[in-house]
């Protein structure tokens, strides 16, 4: 079971959105999405599975839990994208990432298995994202925590999310190696 994460007050939705888009640094989100599975695969190949099960920092996820979170996000992002694409301003549910990580026991999973799931889901979603037009990207949904968001905003935020978690995984795995 994942340890409880420190509770912090929710970040202002606009500040969160701006911070994530800034982190993307102008990179094309579809390009980032298309490179993520390869970057994750390199980490899974480079580090022994036992390092993915270590908790290198107290109160933080294991690398397996980070990988599992990326799988969960891929599910939810695909669902949210399809809701916004196919419905007019749908309500977009949030997810409790801590409950998802602990409830699915991501810490106990094998990194190669999580990577395979991520690759499959990412491939399915990439096909859809590559087909989106500018008009599609302007469609919006109402996220229950962050308010109105366009598909364009969402894709930029989640591409930055990928980059953030690749960096996190790298740091966690290098720290686990030192134990």
CSV table of N, CA and C in Angstrom, one decimal:
chain,number,residue,atom,x,y,z
A,1,UNK,N,0.8,-1.2,0.0
A,1,UNK,CA,0.0,0.0,0.0
A,1,UNK,C,0.9,1.2,0.0
A,2,UNK,N,0.5,2.2,-0.8
A,2,UNK,CA,1.3,3.5,-0.9
A,2,UNK,C,1.2,4.2,0.4
A,3,UNK,N,2.3,4.8,0.8
A,3,UNK,CA,2.2,5.6,2.0
A,3,UNK,C,1.4,6.9,1.8
A,4,UNK,N,0.8,7.5,2.8
A,4,UNK,CA,0.0,8.7,2.5
A,4,UNK,C,0.9,9.8,2.1
A,5,UNK,N,0.5,10.5,1.1
A,5,UNK,CA,1.2,11.7,0.6
A,5,UNK,C,0.9,12.9,1.5
A,6,UNK,N,1.8,13.8,1.6
A,6,UNK,CA,1.5,15.0,2.4
A,6,UNK,C,0.4,15.7,1.8
A,7,UNK,N,-0.5,16.2,2.6
A,7,UNK,CA,-1.7,16.9,2.1
A,7,UNK,C,-1.3,18.4,2.0
A,8,UNK,N,-1.6,19.0,0.9
A,8,UNK,CA,-1.3,20.4,0.7
A,8,UNK,C,-2.6,21.0,0.2
A,9,UNK,N,-2.7,22.3,0.4
A,9,UNK,CA,-3.9,22.9,-0.1
A,9,UNK,C,-4.0,22.8,-1.7
A,10,UNK,N,-5.1,22.7,-2.2
A,10,UNK,CA,-5.2,22.6,-3.7
A,10,UNK,C,-4.6,23.9,-4.4
A,11,UNK,N,-3.9,23.6,-5.4
A,11,UNK,CA,-3.3,24.7,-6.2
A,11,UNK,C,-4.4,25.4,-7.0
A,12,UNK,N,-4.3,26.7,-7.2
A,12,UNK,CA,-5.2,27.4,-8.0
A,12,UNK,C,-5.2,26.7,-9.4
A,13,UNK,N,-6.3,26.4,-10.0
A,13,UNK,CA,-6.4,25.7,-11.3
A,13,UNK,C,-5.7,26.4,-12.4
A,14,UNK,N,-5.8,27.7,-12.4
A,14,UNK,CA,-5.2,28.5,-13.5
A,14,UNK,C,-3.6,28.5,-13.3
A,15,UNK,N,-3.2,28.6,-12.1
A,15,UNK,CA,-1.7,28.5,-11.8
A,15,UNK,C,-1.2,27.2,-12.2
A,16,UNK,N,-1.9,26.1,-11.9
A,16,UNK,CA,-1.5,24.7,-12.2
A,16,UNK,C,-1.4,24.6,-13.7
A,17,UNK,N,-2.4,25.0,-14.4
A,17,UNK,CA,-2.4,24.9,-15.9
A,17,UNK,C,-1.3,25.7,-16.5
A,18,UNK,N,-1.0,26.9,-16.0
A,18,UNK,CA,0.1,27.7,-16.5
A,18,UNK,C,1.4,27.1,-16.2
A,19,UNK,N,1.6,26.6,-15.0
A,19,UNK,CA,2.8,26.0,-14.6
A,19,UNK,C,3.1,24.7,-15.5
A,20,UNK,N,2.1,23.9,-15.8
A,20,UNK,CA,2.3,22.7,-16.6
A,20,UNK,C,2.6,23.1,-18.0
A,21,UNK,N,1.9,24.1,-18.6
A,21,UNK,CA,2.2,24.5,-20.0
A,21,UNK,C,3.5,25.1,-20.1
A,22,UNK,N,3.9,25.9,-19.1
A,22,UNK,CA,5.3,26.4,-19.1
A,22,UNK,C,6.4,25.4,-19.1
A,23,UNK,N,6.1,24.3,-18.3
A,23,UNK,CA,7.1,23.2,-18.2
A,23,UNK,C,7.3,22.5,-19.6
A,24,UNK,N,6.2,22.5,-20.4
A,24,UNK,CA,6.3,21.9,-21.7
A,24,UNK,C,7.3,22.7,-22.6
A,25,UNK,N,7.5,24.0,-22.3
A,25,UNK,CA,8.5,24.7,-23.0
A,25,UNK,C,8.3,24.9,-24.5
A,26,UNK,N,7.0,24.9,-24.9
A,26,UNK,CA,6.8,25.1,-26.3
A,26,UNK,C,6.9,23.8,-27.2
A,27,UNK,N,7.2,22.7,-26.6
A,27,UNK,CA,7.3,21.4,-27.3
A,27,UNK,C,6.0,21.0,-27.8
A,28,UNK,N,5.9,20.3,-28.9
A,28,UNK,CA,4.7,19.8,-29.4
A,28,UNK,C,4.2,18.7,-28.5
A,29,UNK,N,3.0,18.8,-28.0
A,29,UNK,CA,2.5,17.7,-27.1
A,29,UNK,C,2.4,16.3,-27.7
A,30,UNK,N,2.1,16.3,-29.0
A,30,UNK,CA,2.0,15.0,-29.6
A,30,UNK,C,3.4,14.3,-29.8
A,31,UNK,N,4.3,15.1,-30.0
A,31,UNK,CA,5.7,14.6,-30.1
A,31,UNK,C,6.2,14.1,-28.7
A,32,UNK,N,5.9,14.8,-27.7
A,32,UNK,CA,6.2,14.4,-26.3
A,32,UNK,C,5.5,13.1,-26.1
A,33,UNK,N,4.2,13.0,-26.4
A,33,UNK,CA,3.4,11.8,-26.1
A,33,UNK,C,4.0,10.6,-26.9
A,34,UNK,N,4.5,10.9,-28.1
A,34,UNK,CA,5.0,9.8,-28.9
A,34,UNK,C,6.4,9.3,-28.4
A,35,UNK,N,7.1,10.1,-27.6
A,35,UNK,CA,8.4,9.8,-27.1
A,35,UNK,C,8.4,9.1,-25.7
A,36,UNK,N,7.3,9.3,-25.0
A,36,UNK,CA,7.3,8.9,-23.6
A,36,UNK,C,7.4,7.4,-23.4
A,37,UNK,N,6.8,6.6,-24.2
A,37,UNK,CA,6.9,5.1,-24.0
A,37,UNK,C,8.3,4.7,-24.2
A,38,UNK,N,9.0,5.3,-25.2
A,38,UNK,CA,10.4,4.9,-25.4
A,38,UNK,C,11.3,5.3,-24.2
A,39,UNK,N,11.1,6.5,-23.7
A,39,UNK,CA,11.8,7.0,-22.5
A,39,UNK,C,11.6,6.1,-21.3
A,40,UNK,N,10.3,5.7,-21.1
A,40,UNK,CA,10.0,4.8,-20.0
A,40,UNK,C,10.7,3.4,-20.2
A,41,UNK,N,10.6,3.0,-21.4
A,41,UNK,CA,11.3,1.7,-21.8
A,41,UNK,C,12.8,1.7,-21.5
A,42,UNK,N,13.4,2.8,-21.8
A,42,UNK,CA,14.8,2.9,-21.5
A,42,UNK,C,15.1,2.8,-20.0
A,43,UNK,N,14.2,3.4,-19.2
A,43,UNK,CA,14.4,3.3,-17.7
A,43,UNK,C,14.2,1.9,-17.2
A,44,UNK,N,13.1,1.3,-17.8
A,44,UNK,CA,12.9,-0.1,-17.3
A,44,UNK,C,14.0,-1.0,-17.8
A,45,UNK,N,14.6,-0.8,-18.9
A,45,UNK,CA,15.8,-1.6,-19.3
A,45,UNK,C,17.0,-1.3,-18.5
A,46,UNK,N,17.2,-0.1,-18.1
A,46,UNK,CA,18.4,0.4,-17.5
A,46,UNK,C,18.6,0.0,-16.0
A,47,UNK,N,17.4,-0.1,-15.3
A,47,UNK,CA,17.5,-0.4,-13.9
A,47,UNK,C,16.8,-1.7,-13.6
A,48,UNK,N,17.4,-2.5,-12.6
A,48,UNK,CA,16.8,-3.8,-12.3
A,48,UNK,C,15.4,-3.6,-11.7
A,49,UNK,N,14.6,-4.6,-11.8
A,49,UNK,CA,13.2,-4.5,-11.3
A,49,UNK,C,13.1,-4.2,-9.8
A,50,UNK,N,14.1,-4.7,-9.1
A,50,UNK,CA,14.1,-4.5,-7.6
A,50,UNK,C,14.2,-3.0,-7.3
A,51,UNK,N,14.8,-2.2,-8.1
A,51,UNK,CA,14.9,-0.7,-7.9
A,51,UNK,C,13.5,-0.1,-8.0
A,52,UNK,N,12.7,-0.7,-8.8
A,52,UNK,CA,11.3,-0.1,-9.1
A,52,UNK,C,10.4,-0.3,-7.8
A,53,UNK,N,10.8,-1.3,-7.0
A,53,UNK,CA,10.0,-1.6,-5.8
A,53,UNK,C,10.5,-0.9,-4.6
A,54,UNK,N,11.6,-0.3,-4.7
A,54,UNK,CA,12.2,0.5,-3.5
A,54,UNK,C,11.5,1.8,-3.4
A,55,UNK,N,11.4,2.2,-2.1
A,55,UNK,CA,10.8,3.6,-1.8
A,55,UNK,C,12.0,4.4,-1.5
A,56,UNK,N,12.6,5.2,-2.4
A,56,UNK,CA,13.8,5.9,-2.1
A,56,UNK,C,13.7,7.1,-1.2
A,57,UNK,N,12.5,7.6,-1.1
A,57,UNK,CA,12.2,8.8,-0.3
A,57,UNK,C,11.0,8.5,0.6
A,58,UNK,N,11.1,8.8,1.9
A,58,UNK,CA,10.0,8.5,2.8
A,58,UNK,C,8.8,9.3,2.3
A,59,UNK,N,7.6,8.6,2.4
A,59,UNK,CA,6.4,9.3,2.1
A,59,UNK,C,6.1,9.5,0.6
A,60,UNK,N,7.0,9.1,-0.3
A,60,UNK,CA,6.8,9.2,-1.7
A,60,UNK,C,6.6,7.9,-2.4
A,61,UNK,N,6.1,7.9,-3.6
A,61,UNK,CA,5.8,6.7,-4.3
A,61,UNK,C,7.1,5.9,-4.7
A,62,UNK,N,6.9,4.6,-4.9
A,62,UNK,CA,8.0,3.8,-5.5
A,62,UNK,C,8.0,4.1,-7.0
A,63,UNK,N,9.1,3.8,-7.7
A,63,UNK,CA,9.0,3.9,-9.1
A,63,UNK,C,7.9,3.1,-9.8
A,64,UNK,N,7.6,1.9,-9.2
A,64,UNK,CA,6.4,1.2,-9.8
A,64,UNK,C,5.1,1.9,-9.6
A,65,UNK,N,5.0,2.6,-8.5
A,65,UNK,CA,3.8,3.4,-8.3
A,65,UNK,C,3.7,4.6,-9.3
A,66,UNK,N,4.9,5.1,-9.6
A,66,UNK,CA,4.9,6.2,-10.6
A,66,UNK,C,4.5,5.7,-12.0
A,67,UNK,N,5.0,4.5,-12.3
A,67,UNK,CA,4.6,3.9,-13.6
A,67,UNK,C,3.1,3.6,-13.6
A,68,UNK,N,2.7,3.0,-12.5
A,68,UNK,CA,1.2,2.7,-12.4
A,68,UNK,C,0.4,3.9,-12.6
A,69,UNK,N,0.8,5.0,-12.0
A,69,UNK,CA,0.1,6.3,-12.1
A,69,UNK,C,0.1,6.7,-13.5
A,70,UNK,N,1.1,6.6,-14.3
A,70,UNK,CA,1.1,6.9,-15.7
A,70,UNK,C,0.1,6.1,-16.5
A,71,UNK,N,0.0,4.8,-16.1
A,71,UNK,CA,-1.0,3.9,-16.8
A,71,UNK,C,-2.4,4.5,-16.4
A,72,UNK,N,-2.6,4.8,-15.2
A,72,UNK,CA,-3.9,5.3,-14.7
A,72,UNK,C,-4.3,6.6,-15.5
A,73,UNK,N,-3.3,7.5,-15.6
A,73,UNK,CA,-3.5,8.8,-16.3
A,73,UNK,C,-3.8,8.5,-17.7
A,74,UNK,N,-3.2,7.5,-18.3
A,74,UNK,CA,-3.4,7.2,-19.7
A,74,UNK,C,-4.9,6.8,-19.9
A,75,UNK,N,-5.4,6.0,-19.0
A,75,UNK,CA,-6.8,5.6,-19.1
A,75,UNK,C,-7.7,6.8,-19.0
A,76,UNK,N,-7.4,7.6,-17.9
A,76,UNK,CA,-8.3,8.7,-17.7
A,76,UNK,C,-8.2,9.8,-18.8
A,77,UNK,N,-7.0,10.0,-19.3
A,77,UNK,CA,-6.8,11.0,-20.3
A,77,UNK,C,-7.6,10.6,-21.6
A,78,UNK,N,-7.5,9.3,-21.9
A,78,UNK,CA,-8.2,8.8,-23.1
A,78,UNK,C,-9.7,9.0,-22.9
A,79,UNK,N,-10.2,8.6,-21.8
A,79,UNK,CA,-11.6,8.8,-21.5
A,79,UNK,C,-12.0,10.2,-21.6
A,80,UNK,N,-11.3,11.1,-20.9
A,80,UNK,CA,-11.6,12.5,-20.9
A,80,UNK,C,-11.6,13.1,-22.3
A,81,UNK,N,-10.6,12.7,-23.1
A,81,UNK,CA,-10.4,13.2,-24.5
A,81,UNK,C,-11.7,12.9,-25.3
A,82,UNK,N,-12.1,11.6,-25.1
A,82,UNK,CA,-13.3,11.1,-25.9
A,82,UNK,C,-14.5,11.8,-25.4
A,83,UNK,N,-14.7,12.0,-24.1
A,83,UNK,CA,-15.9,12.8,-23.6
A,83,UNK,C,-15.9,14.1,-24.2
A,84,UNK,N,-14.8,14.9,-24.2
A,84,UNK,CA,-14.8,16.2,-24.7
A,84,UNK,C,-15.0,16.2,-26.2
A,85,UNK,N,-14.4,15.3,-26.9
A,85,UNK,CA,-14.6,15.2,-28.4
A,85,UNK,C,-16.0,14.9,-28.8
A,86,UNK,N,-16.7,14.1,-28.0
A,86,UNK,CA,-18.0,13.6,-28.5
A,86,UNK,C,-19.2,14.2,-27.8
A,87,UNK,N,-19.0,15.0,-26.8
A,87,UNK,CA,-20.1,15.6,-26.1
A,87,UNK,C,-19.9,17.1,-25.9
A,88,UNK,N,-20.9,17.8,-25.7
A,88,UNK,CA,-20.8,19.3,-25.6
A,88,UNK,C,-20.6,19.6,-24.1
A,89,UNK,N,-19.4,20.2,-23.9
A,89,UNK,CA,-19.0,20.6,-22.5
A,89,UNK,C,-19.3,19.6,-21.4
A,90,UNK,N,-18.8,18.4,-21.5
A,90,UNK,CA,-19.2,17.4,-20.5
A,90,UNK,C,-18.5,17.7,-19.2
A,91,UNK,N,-19.0,17.2,-18.1
A,91,UNK,CA,-18.4,17.2,-16.8
A,91,UNK,C,-17.3,16.2,-16.8
A,92,UNK,N,-16.1,16.6,-16.4
A,92,UNK,CA,-14.9,15.8,-16.4
A,92,UNK,C,-14.6,15.4,-15.0
A,93,UNK,N,-14.8,14.1,-14.6
A,93,UNK,CA,-14.5,13.7,-13.2
A,93,UNK,C,-13.0,13.8,-12.9
A,94,UNK,N,-12.7,14.0,-11.7
A,94,UNK,CA,-11.3,14.0,-11.2
A,94,UNK,C,-11.0,12.5,-10.8
A,95,UNK,N,-9.8,12.3,-10.4
A,95,UNK,CA,-9.4,11.0,-9.8
A,95,UNK,C,-8.5,11.2,-8.6
A,96,UNK,N,-8.7,10.4,-7.6
A,96,UNK,CA,-7.8,10.4,-6.5
A,96,UNK,C,-6.6,9.5,-6.7
A,97,UNK,N,-5.5,10.1,-7.2
A,97,UNK,CA,-4.4,9.3,-7.6
A,97,UNK,C,-3.8,8.4,-6.5
A,98,UNK,N,-3.9,8.8,-5.2
A,98,UNK,CA,-3.4,8.0,-4.1
A,98,UNK,C,-4.3,6.7,-4.0
A,99,UNK,N,-5.6,6.9,-4.1
A,99,UNK,CA,-6.5,5.7,-3.9
A,99,UNK,C,-6.3,4.8,-5.1
A,100,UNK,N,-6.1,5.4,-6.3
A,100,UNK,CA,-5.9,4.5,-7.5
A,100,UNK,C,-4.6,3.7,-7.3
A,101,UNK,N,-3.6,4.3,-6.9
A,101,UNK,CA,-2.3,3.7,-6.7
A,101,UNK,C,-2.3,2.6,-5.7
A,102,UNK,N,-2.9,2.9,-4.5
A,102,UNK,CA,-3.0,1.9,-3.5
A,102,UNK,C,-4.0,0.8,-3.8
A,103,UNK,N,-5.2,1.2,-4.3
A,103,UNK,CA,-6.2,0.2,-4.6
A,103,UNK,C,-5.8,-0.8,-5.7
A,104,UNK,N,-5.0,-0.4,-6.6
A,104,UNK,CA,-4.5,-1.3,-7.6
A,104,UNK,C,-3.2,-2.0,-7.3
A,105,UNK,N,-2.7,-1.7,-6.1
A,105,UNK,CA,-1.4,-2.2,-5.6
A,105,UNK,C,-0.3,-2.1,-6.7
A,106,UNK,N,-0.1,-0.9,-7.2
A,106,UNK,CA,0.9,-0.6,-8.2
A,106,UNK,C,2.3,-1.0,-7.6
A,107,UNK,N,2.5,-0.8,-6.3
A,107,UNK,CA,3.9,-1.0,-5.8
A,107,UNK,C,4.3,-2.5,-5.9
A,108,UNK,N,3.3,-3.4,-6.0
A,108,UNK,CA,3.6,-4.8,-6.1
A,108,UNK,C,3.7,-5.3,-7.6
A,109,UNK,N,3.4,-4.4,-8.5
A,109,UNK,CA,3.4,-4.8,-9.9
A,109,UNK,C,4.8,-4.9,-10.5
A,110,UNK,N,5.0,-5.6,-11.6
A,110,UNK,CA,6.3,-5.6,-12.3
A,110,UNK,C,6.4,-4.4,-13.3
A,111,UNK,N,7.6,-3.8,-13.3
A,111,UNK,CA,7.7,-2.6,-14.2
A,111,UNK,C,7.5,-3.0,-15.7
A,112,UNK,N,7.9,-4.2,-16.1
A,112,UNK,CA,7.7,-4.5,-17.5
A,112,UNK,C,6.2,-4.7,-17.8
A,113,UNK,N,5.4,-5.2,-16.9
A,113,UNK,CA,4.0,-5.3,-17.1
A,113,UNK,C,3.3,-3.9,-17.2
A,114,UNK,N,3.7,-3.0,-16.3
A,114,UNK,CA,3.2,-1.7,-16.3
A,114,UNK,C,3.6,-1.0,-17.6
A,115,UNK,N,4.8,-1.1,-18.0
A,115,UNK,CA,5.2,-0.5,-19.2
A,115,UNK,C,4.4,-1.0,-20.4
A,116,UNK,N,4.2,-2.3,-20.5
A,116,UNK,CA,3.4,-2.9,-21.6
A,116,UNK,C,2.0,-2.3,-21.6
A,117,UNK,N,1.4,-2.2,-20.5
A,117,UNK,CA,0.0,-1.6,-20.4
A,117,UNK,C,0.1,-0.1,-20.9
A,118,UNK,N,1.1,0.6,-20.4
A,118,UNK,CA,1.2,2.0,-20.8
A,118,UNK,C,1.4,2.1,-22.3
A,119,UNK,N,2.3,1.3,-22.9
A,119,UNK,CA,2.5,1.3,-24.4
A,119,UNK,C,1.2,1.0,-25.1
A,120,UNK,N,0.5,0.1,-24.7
A,120,UNK,CA,-0.8,-0.3,-25.4
A,120,UNK,C,-1.8,0.9,-25.4
A,121,UNK,N,-2.0,1.4,-24.2
A,121,UNK,CA,-2.9,2.5,-24.0
A,121,UNK,C,-2.4,3.8,-24.8
A,122,UNK,N,-1.2,4.1,-24.7
A,122,UNK,CA,-0.6,5.2,-25.4
A,122,UNK,C,-0.8,5.1,-26.9
A,123,UNK,N,-0.6,3.9,-27.4
A,123,UNK,CA,-0.7,3.7,-28.8
A,123,UNK,C,-2.2,4.0,-29.3
A,124,UNK,N,-3.1,3.5,-28.5
A,124,UNK,CA,-4.5,3.7,-28.8
A,124,UNK,C,-4.8,5.2,-28.8
A,125,UNK,N,-4.4,5.9,-27.7
A,125,UNK,CA,-4.7,7.3,-27.6
A,125,UNK,C,-3.9,8.1,-28.6
A,126,UNK,N,-2.7,7.8,-29.0
A,126,UNK,CA,-2.0,8.6,-30.0
A,126,UNK,C,-2.7,8.6,-31.3
A,127,UNK,N,-3.3,7.4,-31.7
A,127,UNK,CA,-4.0,7.4,-32.9
A,127,UNK,C,-5.1,8.5,-32.9
A,128,UNK,N,-5.9,8.6,-31.8
A,128,UNK,CA,-6.9,9.5,-31.7
A,128,UNK,C,-6.3,11.0,-31.7
A,129,UNK,N,-5.4,11.2,-30.9
A,129,UNK,CA,-4.8,12.6,-30.7
A,129,UNK,C,-4.2,13.1,-32.1
A,130,UNK,N,-3.6,12.2,-32.8
A,130,UNK,CA,-3.1,12.6,-34.1
A,130,UNK,C,-4.2,13.0,-35.1
A,131,UNK,N,-5.4,12.5,-34.9
A,131,UNK,CA,-6.5,12.8,-35.8
A,131,UNK,C,-7.2,14.1,-35.5
A,132,UNK,N,-6.9,14.7,-34.3
A,132,UNK,CA,-7.7,15.9,-33.9
A,132,UNK,C,-7.3,17.1,-34.8
A,133,UNK,N,-8.4,17.8,-35.1
A,133,UNK,CA,-8.2,19.0,-35.9
A,133,UNK,C,-8.1,20.2,-34.9
A,134,UNK,N,-7.8,21.4,-35.4
A,134,UNK,CA,-7.8,22.6,-34.6
A,134,UNK,C,-9.1,22.8,-33.9
A,135,UNK,N,-10.2,22.6,-34.7
A,135,UNK,CA,-11.5,22.8,-34.2
A,135,UNK,C,-11.8,21.8,-33.0
A,136,UNK,N,-11.3,20.5,-33.2
A,136,UNK,CA,-11.4,19.5,-32.1
A,136,UNK,C,-10.7,20.0,-30.9
A,137,UNK,N,-9.5,20.5,-31.0
A,137,UNK,CA,-8.7,20.9,-29.9
A,137,UNK,C,-9.3,22.1,-29.1
A,138,UNK,N,-10.2,22.9,-29.8
A,138,UNK,CA,-10.8,24.0,-29.1
A,138,UNK,C,-12.0,23.5,-28.3
A,139,UNK,N,-12.5,22.3,-28.4
A,139,UNK,CA,-13.6,21.8,-27.7
A,139,UNK,C,-13.3,21.8,-26.2
A,140,UNK,N,-14.3,22.0,-25.3
A,140,UNK,CA,-14.0,22.1,-23.9
A,140,UNK,C,-14.8,21.1,-23.1
A,141,UNK,N,-14.3,20.9,-21.9
A,141,UNK,CA,-15.1,20.1,-20.9
A,141,UNK,C,-14.9,20.8,-19.6
A,142,UNK,N,-15.7,20.5,-18.6
A,142,UNK,CA,-15.7,21.2,-17.4
A,142,UNK,C,-15.2,20.2,-16.3
A,143,UNK,N,-13.9,20.3,-16.0
A,143,UNK,CA,-13.2,19.5,-15.0
A,143,UNK,C,-13.7,19.9,-13.7
A,144,UNK,N,-14.1,18.9,-12.9
A,144,UNK,CA,-14.7,19.2,-11.6
A,144,UNK,C,-13.8,19.9,-10.6
A,145,UNK,N,-12.5,19.9,-10.8
A,145,UNK,CA,-11.6,20.6,-9.9
A,145,UNK,C,-11.0,21.9,-10.6
A,146,UNK,N,-10.7,21.8,-11.9
A,146,UNK,CA,-10.0,22.9,-12.6
A,146,UNK,C,-10.9,23.7,-13.4
A,147,UNK,N,-12.1,23.4,-13.6
A,147,UNK,CA,-13.0,24.2,-14.4
A,147,UNK,C,-12.9,23.9,-15.9
A,148,UNK,N,-13.3,24.9,-16.7
A,148,UNK,CA,-13.4,24.7,-18.1
A,148,UNK,C,-12.0,24.6,-18.7
A,149,UNK,N,-11.8,23.5,-19.5
A,149,UNK,CA,-10.5,23.2,-20.1
A,149,UNK,C,-10.7,22.8,-21.6
A,150,UNK,N,-9.9,23.2,-22.5
A,150,UNK,CA,-10.0,22.8,-23.9
A,150,UNK,C,-9.1,21.6,-24.0
A,151,UNK,N,-9.4,20.8,-25.1
A,151,UNK,CA,-8.5,19.7,-25.4
A,151,UNK,C,-7.1,20.1,-25.6
A,152,UNK,N,-6.9,21.3,-26.2
A,152,UNK,CA,-5.6,21.8,-26.4
A,152,UNK,C,-4.8,22.0,-25.1
A,153,UNK,N,-5.5,22.6,-24.1
A,153,UNK,CA,-4.9,22.8,-22.8
A,153,UNK,C,-4.6,21.5,-22.2
A,154,UNK,N,-5.5,20.6,-22.2
A,154,UNK,CA,-5.4,19.3,-21.6
A,154,UNK,C,-4.2,18.5,-22.2
A,155,UNK,N,-4.1,18.5,-23.5
A,155,UNK,CA,-2.9,17.8,-24.2
A,155,UNK,C,-1.6,18.5,-23.8
A,156,UNK,N,-1.6,19.8,-23.7
A,156,UNK,CA,-0.3,20.4,-23.3
A,156,UNK,C,0.0,20.1,-21.8
A,157,UNK,N,-1.0,20.1,-20.9
A,157,UNK,CA,-0.7,19.8,-19.5
A,157,UNK,C,-0.2,18.4,-19.3
A,158,UNK,N,-0.9,17.5,-20.1
A,158,UNK,CA,-0.5,16.1,-19.9
A,158,UNK,C,0.8,15.7,-20.5
A,159,UNK,N,1.2,16.4,-21.6
A,159,UNK,CA,2.5,16.2,-22.1
A,159,UNK,C,3.6,16.7,-21.1
A,160,UNK,N,3.3,17.8,-20.5
A,160,UNK,CA,4.2,18.3,-19.4
A,160,UNK,C,4.2,17.3,-18.2
A,161,UNK,N,3.1,16.7,-18.0
A,161,UNK,CA,2.9,15.7,-16.9
A,161,UNK,C,3.9,14.5,-17.2
A,162,UNK,N,3.9,14.1,-18.5
A,162,UNK,CA,4.8,13.0,-18.9
A,162,UNK,C,6.2,13.4,-18.6
A,163,UNK,N,6.6,14.6,-19.0
A,163,UNK,CA,8.0,15.0,-18.8
A,163,UNK,C,8.4,15.1,-17.3
A,164,UNK,N,7.4,15.6,-16.5
A,164,UNK,CA,7.6,15.7,-15.1
A,164,UNK,C,7.9,14.3,-14.5
A,165,UNK,N,7.0,13.3,-14.9
A,165,UNK,CA,7.2,12.0,-14.3
A,165,UNK,C,8.4,11.2,-14.8
A,166,UNK,N,8.8,11.5,-16.0
A,166,UNK,CA,10.0,10.8,-16.5
A,166,UNK,C,11.2,11.3,-15.6
A,167,UNK,N,11.2,12.6,-15.4
A,167,UNK,CA,12.3,13.2,-14.5
A,167,UNK,C,12.2,12.6,-13.1
A,168,UNK,N,11.0,12.5,-12.6
A,168,UNK,CA,10.7,11.9,-11.2
A,168,UNK,C,11.2,10.5,-11.2
A,169,UNK,N,10.8,9.7,-12.2
A,169,UNK,CA,11.3,8.3,-12.2
A,169,UNK,C,12.8,8.2,-12.3
A,170,UNK,N,13.4,9.0,-13.1
A,170,UNK,CA,14.9,9.0,-13.2
A,170,UNK,C,15.5,9.2,-11.8
A,171,UNK,N,15.1,10.3,-11.2
A,171,UNK,CA,15.6,10.6,-9.8
A,171,UNK,C,15.4,9.5,-8.8
A,172,UNK,N,14.1,9.0,-8.8
A,172,UNK,CA,13.8,7.9,-7.8
A,172,UNK,C,14.6,6.7,-8.1
A,173,UNK,N,14.8,6.3,-9.4
A,173,UNK,CA,15.6,5.1,-9.7
A,173,UNK,C,17.1,5.3,-9.3
A,174,UNK,N,17.6,6.5,-9.6
A,174,UNK,CA,19.0,6.7,-9.3
A,174,UNK,C,19.2,6.7,-7.7
A,175,UNK,N,18.2,7.2,-7.0
A,175,UNK,CA,18.3,7.2,-5.5
A,175,UNK,C,18.1,5.8,-5.0
A,176,UNK,N,17.3,5.0,-5.6
A,176,UNK,CA,17.1,3.6,-5.2
A,176,UNK,C,18.3,2.8,-5.5
A,177,UNK,N,19.1,3.1,-6.5
A,177,UNK,CA,20.3,2.4,-6.8
A,177,UNK,C,21.4,2.6,-5.7
A,178,UNK,N,21.3,3.8,-5.0
A,178,UNK,CA,22.3,4.1,-4.0
A,178,UNK,C,22.1,3.4,-2.7
A,179,UNK,N,20.9,2.8,-2.5
A,179,UNK,CA,20.5,2.1,-1.3
A,179,UNK,C,21.3,0.8,-1.2
